[in-house]
């Protein structure tokens, strides 16, 4: 019945979403904290950063999805 599904949604689904959101946020913040102290090193593989022309946005070298925290730059 509708009332049964309403109770299931209210007392099981909503608390589950809150709990799993808390756990996921905590894990992601721990991961970010680890990256701040031990950032990844740039490895110059021959197939990376091949450019025939500059990218049409930003500084022409970084994509819109570049993140300096997880995407190391060879200049650093």
C-alpha positions as a Python dict, from the first residue, in 0.01 Angstrom:
ca = {
    (1, 'X'): (0, 0, 0),
    (2, 'X'): (99, 363, -31),
    (3, 'X'): (134, 408, 344),
    (4, 'X'): (377, 115, 370),
    (5, 'X'): (603, 256, 98),
    (6, 'X'): (585, 599, 255),
    (7, 'X'): (706, 457, 588),
    (8, 'X'): (981, 257, 414),
    (9, 'X'): (1096, 570, 232),
    (10, 'X'): (1084, 784, 543),
    (11, 'X'): (1242, 546, 796),
    (12, 'X'): (1479, 340, 578),
    (13, 'X'): (1567, 525, 257),
    (14, 'X'): (1622, 874, 397),
    (15, 'X'): (1843, 764, 690),
    (16, 'X'): (2039, 536, 454),
    (17, 'X'): (2109, 824, 217),
    (18, 'X'): (2220, 1046, 507),
    (19, 'X'): (2450, 778, 652),
    (20, 'X'): (2609, 684, 318),
    (21, 'X'): (2653, 1053, 228),
    (22, 'X'): (2838, 1108, 555),
    (23, 'X'): (3063, 805, 497),
    (24, 'X'): (3139, 903, 136),
    (25, 'X'): (3216, 1263, 232),
    (26, 'X'): (3448, 1150, 512),
    (27, 'X'): (3636, 914, 277),
    (28, 'X'): (3670, 1183, 9),
    (29, 'X'): (3798, 1440, 258),
    (30, 'X'): (4055, 1188, 386),
    (31, 'X'): (4164, 1128, 26),
    (32, 'X'): (4201, 1502, -40),
    (33, 'X'): (4396, 1545, 285),
    (34, 'X'): (4634, 1268, 175),
    (35, 'X'): (4684, 1429, -168),
    (36, 'X'): (4775, 1762, -7),
    (37, 'X'): (5060, 1598, 187),
    (38, 'X'): (5176, 1352, -79),
    (39, 'X'): (5089, 1489, -426),
    (40, 'X'): (5135, 1265, -731),
    (41, 'X'): (5455, 1310, -930),
    (42, 'X'): (5450, 1396, -1300),
    (43, 'X'): (5574, 1115, -1525),
    (44, 'X'): (5660, 1225, -1880),
    (45, 'X'): (5514, 943, -2087),
    (46, 'X'): (5569, 999, -2462),
    (47, 'X'): (5197, 987, -2540),
    (48, 'X'): (5099, 1258, -2291),
    (49, 'X'): (5061, 1630, -2361),
    (50, 'X'): (5093, 1601, -2740),
    (51, 'X'): (4966, 1933, -2879),
    (52, 'X'): (4950, 2032, -3244),
    (53, 'X'): (4796, 2365, -3143),
    (54, 'X'): (4691, 2537, -2823),
    (55, 'X'): (4362, 2443, -2662),
    (56, 'X'): (4086, 2702, -2728),
    (57, 'X'): (4027, 2785, -2360),
    (58, 'X'): (4219, 2898, -2056),
    (59, 'X'): (4594, 2916, -2098),
    (60, 'X'): (4585, 2682, -2399),
    (61, 'X'): (4765, 2401, -2220),
    (62, 'X'): (4523, 2276, -1954),
    (63, 'X'): (4182, 2120, -2010),
    (64, 'X'): (3873, 2253, -1830),
    (65, 'X'): (3892, 1944, -1607),
    (66, 'X'): (4253, 1998, -1495),
    (67, 'X'): (4289, 1995, -1120),
    (68, 'X'): (4631, 2094, -983),
    (69, 'X'): (4572, 1877, -677),
    (70, 'X'): (4545, 1549, -873),
    (71, 'X'): (4688, 1636, -1217),
    (72, 'X'): (5058, 1716, -1172),
    (73, 'X'): (5217, 1972, -1401),
    (74, 'X'): (5567, 1918, -1547),
    (75, 'X'): (5666, 2277, -1465),
    (76, 'X'): (5619, 2221, -1090),
}
